[in-house]
PDB file of C-alpha atoms in Angstrom:
ATOM      1  CA  LEU G 910     -16.364  43.430  64.200  1.00 46.00           C
ATOM      2  CA  TRP G 911     -18.668  46.426  64.584  1.00 51.00           C
ATOM      3  CA  ALA G 912     -21.625  46.122  66.953  1.00 59.00           C
ATOM      4  CA  GLY G 913     -20.821  42.571  67.978  1.00 76.00           C
ATOM      5  CA  GLY G 914     -20.413  40.893  64.584  1.00 85.00           C
ATOM      6  CA  GLN G 915     -18.751  37.476  64.586  1.00 91.00           C
ATOM      7  CA  VAL G 916     -16.937  35.235  62.119  1.00 93.00           C
ATOM      8  CA  VAL G 917     -15.999  31.626  62.918  1.00 95.00           C
ATOM      9  CA  ALA G 918     -13.968  29.576  60.439  1.00 97.00           C
ATOM     10  CA  ALA G 919     -12.470  26.080  60.227  1.00 98.00           C
ATOM     11  CA  TYR G 920     -10.080  24.591  57.649  1.00 98.00           C
ATOM     12  CA  THR G 921      -9.078  20.928  57.315  1.00 97.00           C
ATOM     13  CA  TRP G 922      -6.338  19.438  55.131  1.00 98.00           C
ATOM     14  CA  SER G 923      -6.345  15.651  55.223  1.00 97.00           C
ATOM     15  CA  LYS G 924      -5.842  12.334  53.459  1.00 96.00           C
ATOM     16  CA  LEU G 925      -7.852   9.178  54.197  1.00 95.00           C
ATOM     17  CA  MET G 926      -6.620   5.723  53.153  1.00 95.00           C
ATOM     18  CA  SER G 927      -8.454   2.426  53.552  1.00 91.00           C
ATOM     19  CA  ASN G 928      -8.827  -1.062  52.097  1.00 89.00           C
ATOM     20  CA  THR G 929     -12.619  -0.888  52.227  1.00 85.00           C
ATOM     21  CA  ASP G 930     -15.170   1.831  52.845  1.00 82.00           C
ATOM     22  CA  ASN G 931     -18.586   0.415  53.619  1.00 73.00           C
ATOM     23  CA  VAL G 932     -20.357  -2.909  53.784  1.00 65.00           C
ATOM     24  CA  THR G 933     -23.368  -1.108  52.325  1.00 64.00           C
ATOM     25  CA  ASN G 934     -21.818   0.490  49.258  1.00 59.00           C
ATOM     26  CA  PHE G 935     -24.975   2.310  48.244  1.00 61.00           C
ATOM     27  CA  LEU G 936     -24.185   4.697  51.119  1.00 64.00           C
ATOM     28  CA  ASP G 937     -20.788   5.630  49.736  1.00 60.00           C
ATOM     29  CA  PRO G 938     -20.522   9.286  48.730  1.00 59.00           C
ATOM     30  CA  ALA G 939     -19.190   9.113  45.180  1.00 56.00           C
ATOM     31  CA  ASN G 940     -21.126   6.283  43.568  1.00 58.00           C
ATOM     32  CA  PRO G 941     -23.057   3.252  44.836  1.00 57.00           C
ATOM     33  CA  ILE G 942     -20.951   0.512  43.255  1.00 62.00           C
ATOM     34  CA  GLY G 943     -17.418   1.792  42.711  1.00 67.00           C
ATOM     35  CA  GLY G 944     -14.812   1.065  45.351  1.00 75.00           C
ATOM     36  CA  ILE G 945     -15.930  -2.498  46.016  1.00 79.00           C
ATOM     37  CA  ILE G 946     -13.284  -5.062  46.988  1.00 81.00           C
ATOM     38  CA  SER G 947     -12.291  -7.343  44.105  1.00 82.00           C
ATOM     39  CA  ASP G 948      -9.806  -9.699  45.762  1.00 82.00           C
ATOM     40  CA  ASN G 949     -10.960 -10.736  49.224  1.00 82.00           C
ATOM     41  CA  THR G 950      -7.866 -12.933  49.620  1.00 85.00           C
ATOM     42  CA  ASN G 951      -5.497  -9.964  49.427  1.00 87.00           C
ATOM     43  CA  PRO G 952      -6.706  -6.998  51.515  1.00 87.00           C
ATOM     44  CA  GLY G 953      -3.395  -5.197  51.027  1.00 90.00           C
ATOM     45  CA  ARG G 954      -4.023  -4.999  47.302  1.00 89.00           C
ATOM     46  CA  GLU G 955      -7.313  -3.212  47.992  1.00 90.00           C
ATOM     47  CA  ARG G 956      -5.625  -0.377  49.881  1.00 93.00           C
ATOM     48  CA  SER G 957      -6.223   2.953  48.175  1.00 93.00           C
ATOM     49  CA  ILE G 958      -7.531   6.410  48.832  1.00 93.00           C
ATOM     50  CA  SER G 959     -10.893   6.176  50.576  1.00 91.00           C
ATOM     51  CA  GLU G 960     -14.159   7.141  48.909  1.00 88.00           C
ATOM     52  CA  TYR G 961     -14.628   9.419  51.922  1.00 89.00           C
ATOM     53  CA  ASP G 962     -11.391  11.304  51.271  1.00 93.00           C
ATOM     54  CA  ILE G 963     -11.931  15.085  51.244  1.00 94.00           C
ATOM     55  CA  PRO G 964      -8.444  16.641  50.910  1.00 96.00           C
ATOM     56  CA  GLN G 965      -9.476  20.211  51.662  1.00 97.00           C
ATOM     57  CA  SER G 966     -12.469  21.584  53.515  1.00 97.00           C
ATOM     58  CA  LEU G 967     -13.191  25.165  54.509  1.00 98.00           C
ATOM     59  CA  SER G 968     -16.284  26.324  56.372  1.00 97.00           C
ATOM     60  CA  PHE G 969     -17.114  29.607  58.002  1.00 95.00           C
ATOM     61  CA  ALA G 970     -20.141  31.151  59.672  1.00 96.00           C
ATOM     62  CA  TYR G 971     -20.732  34.839  60.166  1.00 94.00           C
ATOM     63  CA  THR G 972     -23.150  37.270  61.767  1.00 93.00           C
ATOM     64  CA  LEU G 973     -22.909  40.920  60.727  1.00 91.00           C
ATOM     65  CA  PRO G 974     -25.287  43.443  62.311  1.00 89.00           C
ATOM     66  CA  LEU G 975     -26.192  46.107  59.770  1.00 88.00           C
ATOM     67  CA  PRO G 976     -24.996  49.512  61.054  1.00 86.00           C
ATOM     68  CA  PHE G 977     -28.384  51.231  61.063  1.00 82.00           C
ATOM     69  CA  GLY G 978     -30.762  52.292  63.827  1.00 80.00           C
ATOM     70  CA  LYS G 979     -30.778  52.307  67.582  1.00 79.00           C
ATOM     71  CA  GLY G 980     -27.387  51.596  69.173  1.00 76.00           C
ATOM     72  CA  ARG G 981     -25.565  51.414  65.835  1.00 79.00           C
ATOM     73  CA  ALA G 982     -23.392  53.753  63.800  1.00 76.00           C
ATOM     74  CA  LEU G 983     -25.959  55.236  61.403  1.00 79.00           C
ATOM     75  CA  LEU G 984     -29.455  56.644  62.036  1.00 78.00           C
ATOM     76  CA  ARG G 985     -29.125  56.007  65.761  1.00 75.00           C
ATOM     77  CA  ASP G 986     -31.088  59.191  66.527  1.00 79.00           C
ATOM     78  CA  ALA G 987     -33.840  58.670  63.948  1.00 79.00           C
ATOM     79  CA  ASN G 988     -37.460  59.322  64.934  1.00 84.00           C
ATOM     80  CA  SER G 989     -39.453  56.458  66.417  1.00 80.00           C
ATOM     81  CA  VAL G 990     -41.096  55.345  63.155  1.00 82.00           C
ATOM     82  CA  VAL G 991     -37.844  55.276  61.159  1.00 82.00           C
ATOM     83  CA  SER G 992     -36.041  53.669  64.089  1.00 80.00           C
ATOM     84  CA  VAL G 993     -38.516  50.780  64.169  1.00 81.00           C
ATOM     85  CA  LEU G 994     -38.062  50.228  60.431  1.00 86.00           C
ATOM     86  CA  VAL G 995     -34.271  50.362  60.218  1.00 85.00           C
ATOM     87  CA  SER G 996     -33.147  49.022  63.605  1.00 85.00           C
ATOM     88  CA  GLY G 997     -32.248  45.451  64.518  1.00 83.00           C
ATOM     89  CA  TRP G 998     -31.255  44.096  61.102  1.00 90.00           C
ATOM     90  CA  ASP G 999     -28.615  41.331  61.045  1.00 91.00           C
ATOM     91  CA  PHE G1000     -27.026  39.454  58.153  1.00 93.00           C
ATOM     92  CA  GLN G1001     -26.050  35.835  58.809  1.00 95.00           C
ATOM     93  CA  GLY G1002     -24.496  33.177  56.665  1.00 96.00           C
ATOM     94  CA  PHE G1003     -22.774  29.802  56.513  1.00 97.00           C
ATOM     95  CA  THR G1004     -20.394  28.792  53.728  1.00 97.00           C
ATOM     96  CA  ALA G1005     -18.966  25.334  53.034  1.00 97.00           C
ATOM     97  CA  LEU G1006     -16.244  24.755  50.431  1.00 97.00           C
ATOM     98  CA  SER G1007     -14.642  21.344  49.992  1.00 97.00           C
ATOM     99  CA  SER G1008     -12.959  19.016  47.516  1.00 95.00           C
ATOM    100  CA  GLY G1009     -15.060  16.364  45.829  1.00 92.00           C
ATOM    101  CA  PRO G1010     -14.683  12.708  46.894  1.00 91.00           C
ATOM    102  CA  PRO G1011     -12.868  10.282  44.551  1.00 91.00           C
ATOM    103  CA  VAL G1012     -14.593   7.521  42.609  1.00 87.00           C
ATOM    104  CA  GLY G1013     -14.024   3.853  41.872  1.00 87.00           C
ATOM    105  CA  ILE G1014     -13.985   2.437  38.330  1.00 87.00           C
ATOM    106  CA  LEU G1015     -15.485  -0.965  37.530  1.00 83.00           C
ATOM    107  CA  GLU G1016     -15.917  -2.990  34.392  1.00 79.00           C
ATOM    108  CA  ASN G1017     -19.425  -3.612  33.131  1.00 68.00           C
ATOM    109  CA  ALA G1018     -19.660  -7.238  34.224  1.00 53.00           C
ATOM    110  CA  SER G1019     -22.905  -7.912  32.384  1.00 50.00           C
ATOM    111  CA  SER G1020     -20.800  -8.315  29.235  1.00 43.00           C
ATOM    112  CA  LEU G1021     -18.028 -10.494  30.653  1.00 43.00           C
ATOM    113  CA  ALA G1022     -18.958 -13.245  28.228  1.00 41.00           C
ATOM    114  CA  ASN G1023     -18.002 -10.860  25.434  1.00 38.00           C
ATOM    115  CA  VAL G1024     -14.839  -9.271  26.732  1.00 37.00           C
ATOM    116  CA  GLY G1025     -14.325  -7.158  23.632  1.00 35.00           C
ATOM    117  CA  SER G1026     -17.486  -5.180  24.326  1.00 35.00           C
ATOM    118  CA  LEU G1027     -16.608  -4.234  27.892  1.00 33.00           C
ATOM    119  CA  GLN G1028     -15.933  -0.626  28.734  1.00 34.00           C
ATOM    120  CA  ALA G1029     -14.809   0.967  31.977  1.00 36.00           C
ATOM    121  CA  GLN G1030     -17.742   2.806  33.487  1.00 38.00           C
ATOM    122  CA  MET G1031     -17.999   4.993  36.529  1.00 36.00           C
ATOM    123  CA  GLY G1032     -20.422   3.530  39.034  1.00 37.00           C
ATOM    124  CA  MET G1033     -22.123   1.310  36.480  1.00 36.00           C
ATOM    125  CA  GLY G1034     -20.462  -2.034  37.098  1.00 37.00           C
ATOM    126  CA  ASN G1035     -22.083  -5.106  38.568  1.00 38.00           C
ATOM    127  CA  GLY G1036     -20.882  -4.572  42.136  1.00 38.00           C
ATOM    128  CA  GLY G1037     -21.400  -8.273  42.776  1.00 38.00           C
ATOM    129  CA  ILE G1038     -25.102  -7.622  43.343  1.00 40.00           C
ATOM    130  CA  PHE G1039     -27.050  -8.786  40.316  1.00 42.00           C
ATOM    131  CA  ASP G1040     -24.401 -10.442  38.121  1.00 46.00           C
ATOM    132  CA  PRO G1041     -22.805 -13.810  38.926  1.00 45.00           C
ATOM    133  CA  PHE G1042     -19.301 -12.354  38.406  1.00 55.00           C
ATOM    134  CA  PRO G1043     -17.028 -10.709  40.971  1.00 59.00           C
ATOM    135  CA  PRO G1044     -16.649  -6.924  40.732  1.00 70.00           C
ATOM    136  CA  LEU G1045     -13.644  -6.539  38.441  1.00 81.00           C
ATOM    137  CA  ARG G1046     -11.643  -3.398  37.932  1.00 86.00           C
ATOM    138  CA  PRO G1047     -10.016  -2.616  34.572  1.00 89.00           C
ATOM    139  CA  ASP G1048      -6.354  -2.135  33.732  1.00 91.00           C
ATOM    140  CA  PHE G1049      -5.037   1.412  33.636  1.00 93.00           C
ATOM    141  CA  VAL G1050      -3.166   2.594  30.537  1.00 93.00           C
ATOM    142  CA  PRO G1051       0.296   3.761  31.713  1.00 94.00           C
ATOM    143  CA  GLY G1052       0.953   7.460  31.187  1.00 94.00           C
ATOM    144  CA  CYS G1053      -2.658   8.259  30.344  1.00 94.00           C
ATOM    145  CA  ASN G1054      -4.319  11.267  31.961  1.00 93.00           C
ATOM    146  CA  PRO G1055      -7.836  10.313  33.114  1.00 93.00           C
ATOM    147  CA  SER G1056      -8.767  13.929  33.871  1.00 89.00           C
ATOM    148  CA  VAL G1057     -10.947  15.898  31.467  1.00 90.00           C
ATOM    149  CA  GLY G1058     -10.738  19.667  31.101  1.00 87.00           C
ATOM    150  CA  GLY G1059     -13.509  22.172  30.674  1.00 88.00           C
ATOM    151  CA  SER G1060     -16.228  23.576  32.873  1.00 88.00           C
ATOM    152  CA  ARG G1061     -18.280  21.409  35.197  1.00 85.00           C
ATOM    153  CA  GLN G1062     -21.229  21.823  32.807  1.00 89.00           C
ATOM    154  CA  PHE G1063     -19.119  20.614  29.865  1.00 90.00           C
ATOM    155  CA  ARG G1064     -17.826  17.594  31.762  1.00 88.00           C
ATOM    156  CA  ALA G1065     -21.288  16.684  33.022  1.00 86.00           C
ATOM    157  CA  ALA G1066     -22.585  16.675  29.444  1.00 89.00           C
ATOM    158  CA  ASN G1067     -19.567  15.137  27.686  1.00 88.00           C
ATOM    159  CA  GLY G1068     -17.896  12.871  30.217  1.00 88.00           C
ATOM    160  CA  TRP G1069     -16.339  13.398  33.619  1.00 88.00           C
ATOM    161  CA  PHE G1070     -13.189  11.370  32.872  1.00 91.00           C
ATOM    162  CA  ASN G1071     -11.282   9.868  29.960  1.00 92.00           C
ATOM    163  CA  PRO G1072     -12.515   6.279  29.384  1.00 90.00           C
ATOM    164  CA  ASN G1073      -9.612   5.640  26.976  1.00 92.00           C
ATOM    165  CA  CYS G1074      -7.350   5.384  30.031  1.00 93.00           C
ATOM    166  CA  PHE G1075      -8.934   2.051  30.970  1.00 91.00           C
ATOM    167  CA  THR G1076      -8.763  -1.315  29.220  1.00 89.00           C
ATOM    168  CA  VAL G1077     -10.837  -4.372  29.966  1.00 85.00           C
ATOM    169  CA  THR G1078      -9.284  -7.352  31.719  1.00 82.00           C
ATOM    170  CA  THR G1079      -9.600 -10.829  30.276  1.00 68.00           C
ATOM    171  CA  GLY G1080     -11.825 -11.930  33.144  1.00 60.00           C
ATOM    172  CA  LEU G1081      -9.096 -14.350  34.248  1.00 67.00           C
ATOM    173  CA  GLY G1082      -7.343 -11.933  36.583  1.00 74.00           C
ATOM    174  CA  PHE G1083      -7.608  -8.669  38.439  1.00 84.00           C
ATOM    175  CA  GLY G1084      -6.968  -5.328  36.741  1.00 87.00           C
ATOM    176  CA  ASP G1085      -4.378  -2.936  38.106  1.00 91.00           C
ATOM    177  CA  GLU G1086      -6.788   0.003  38.531  1.00 91.00           C
ATOM    178  CA  PRO G1087      -6.898   0.937  42.245  1.00 92.00           C
ATOM    179  CA  ARG G1088     -10.060   0.329  44.245  1.00 90.00           C
ATOM    180  CA  VAL G1089     -10.667   4.090  44.371  1.00 91.00           C
ATOM    181  CA  ASP G1090      -8.974   6.450  41.931  1.00 92.00           C
ATOM    182  CA  SER G1091      -7.845   9.743  43.488  1.00 92.00           C
ATOM    183  CA  ARG G1092      -7.285  11.232  40.018  1.00 92.00           C
ATOM    184  CA  ILE G1093     -11.036  11.254  39.299  1.00 91.00           C
ATOM    185  CA  ARG G1094     -13.306  13.075  41.701  1.00 91.00           C
ATOM    186  CA  VAL G1095     -16.940  14.050  41.980  1.00 87.00           C
ATOM    187  CA  ASP G1096     -17.677  17.766  41.739  1.00 88.00           C
ATOM    188  CA  TYR G1097     -16.580  19.933  44.645  1.00 91.00           C
ATOM    189  CA  THR G1098     -18.900  21.478  47.242  1.00 93.00           C
ATOM    190  CA  ASP G1099     -19.554  25.207  47.006  1.00 95.00           C
ATOM    191  CA  ASN G1100     -22.510  25.933  49.283  1.00 97.00           C
ATOM    192  CA  TRP G1101     -23.653  29.322  50.579  1.00 97.00           C
ATOM    193  CA  ASP G1102     -26.560  29.742  52.996  1.00 97.00           C
ATOM    194  CA  MET G1103     -27.549  33.290  53.917  1.00 96.00           C
ATOM    195  CA  ALA G1104     -30.284  34.982  55.920  1.00 96.00           C
ATOM    196  CA  LEU G1105     -31.444  38.471  56.809  1.00 95.00           C
ATOM    197  CA  SER G1106     -33.188  38.810  60.164  1.00 92.00           C
ATOM    198  CA  LYS G1107     -34.686  41.632  62.188  1.00 91.00           C
ATOM    199  CA  ASP G1108     -35.054  42.045  65.927  1.00 87.00           C
ATOM    200  CA  THR G1109     -37.780  44.584  66.719  1.00 87.00           C
ATOM    201  CA  SER G1110     -38.432  45.947  70.187  1.00 80.00           C
ATOM    202  CA  LEU G1111     -42.173  45.994  71.003  1.00 80.00           C
ATOM    203  CA  THR G1112     -41.950  46.978  74.649  1.00 80.00           C
ATOM    204  CA  GLU G1113     -39.147  47.360  77.187  1.00 79.00           C
ATOM    205  CA  ARG G1114     -39.284  43.620  77.884  1.00 87.00           C
ATOM    206  CA  VAL G1115     -40.643  42.160  74.664  1.00 86.00           C
ATOM    207  CA  ASN G1116     -38.869  41.823  71.288  1.00 87.00           C
TER     208      ASN G1116
END
C-alpha cells in the first residue's frame, strides 16, 4: 500500500468434536453448566460438537499512513508549521469476526420430583453441583427447528431458541438431546479496534 501501509489477515474454517470440554465447566465459553456429561458409563454417547467449536473465524490487522505531510503524497512541501501539524499521521486497526460457540441444553433438575413442571433451559440446569440429581438432558422433538429468527436484540429479549423443541425426560433415562447442540449458538463476535496515531519529529534524532 502507499507509503508503507500493511494489511495482515487470517481465516480459519474448522470443526471441533469432543466427548467432554472441561472439568471446570464454569470456564466453558457458551454457558457454565451446559455441555456436562450425563452418562459417565458411555463416553461415546457424549460425543458431540465441542463448546469451543468456532466454525469460521476471520481476523485482520492494518496500518494505513495518511497521505499528508512530509514524505507523503499530499502537502509534502507545506511550510514548517503546517508540516508539523499534518505530517506523521497513521491509522491502525484490528478486526475480529467469528461464529458464536454452541450451547448445551439441560433440564431444570430442581423440579425432577415434579416432572411435569420441568422445562428445557439454556445454562440453567443443575449441572450436578447443587442438586442431588445427575445432569439430565431433555429429549428433542423430531423435525422441530430450535432456531429463532429476528435480530439479535429481538432474540435477546424474547428467547434465543425455541423451547418447544425439547421435552422433559421421565428421570428414569437419558434424553436424546446431544451434549452440545450445534443448532443453537451464542451470538457471533464482531469486534473492531481502531486507533489514530501521530509521529512528530522534534529534532533530527528525536521523534
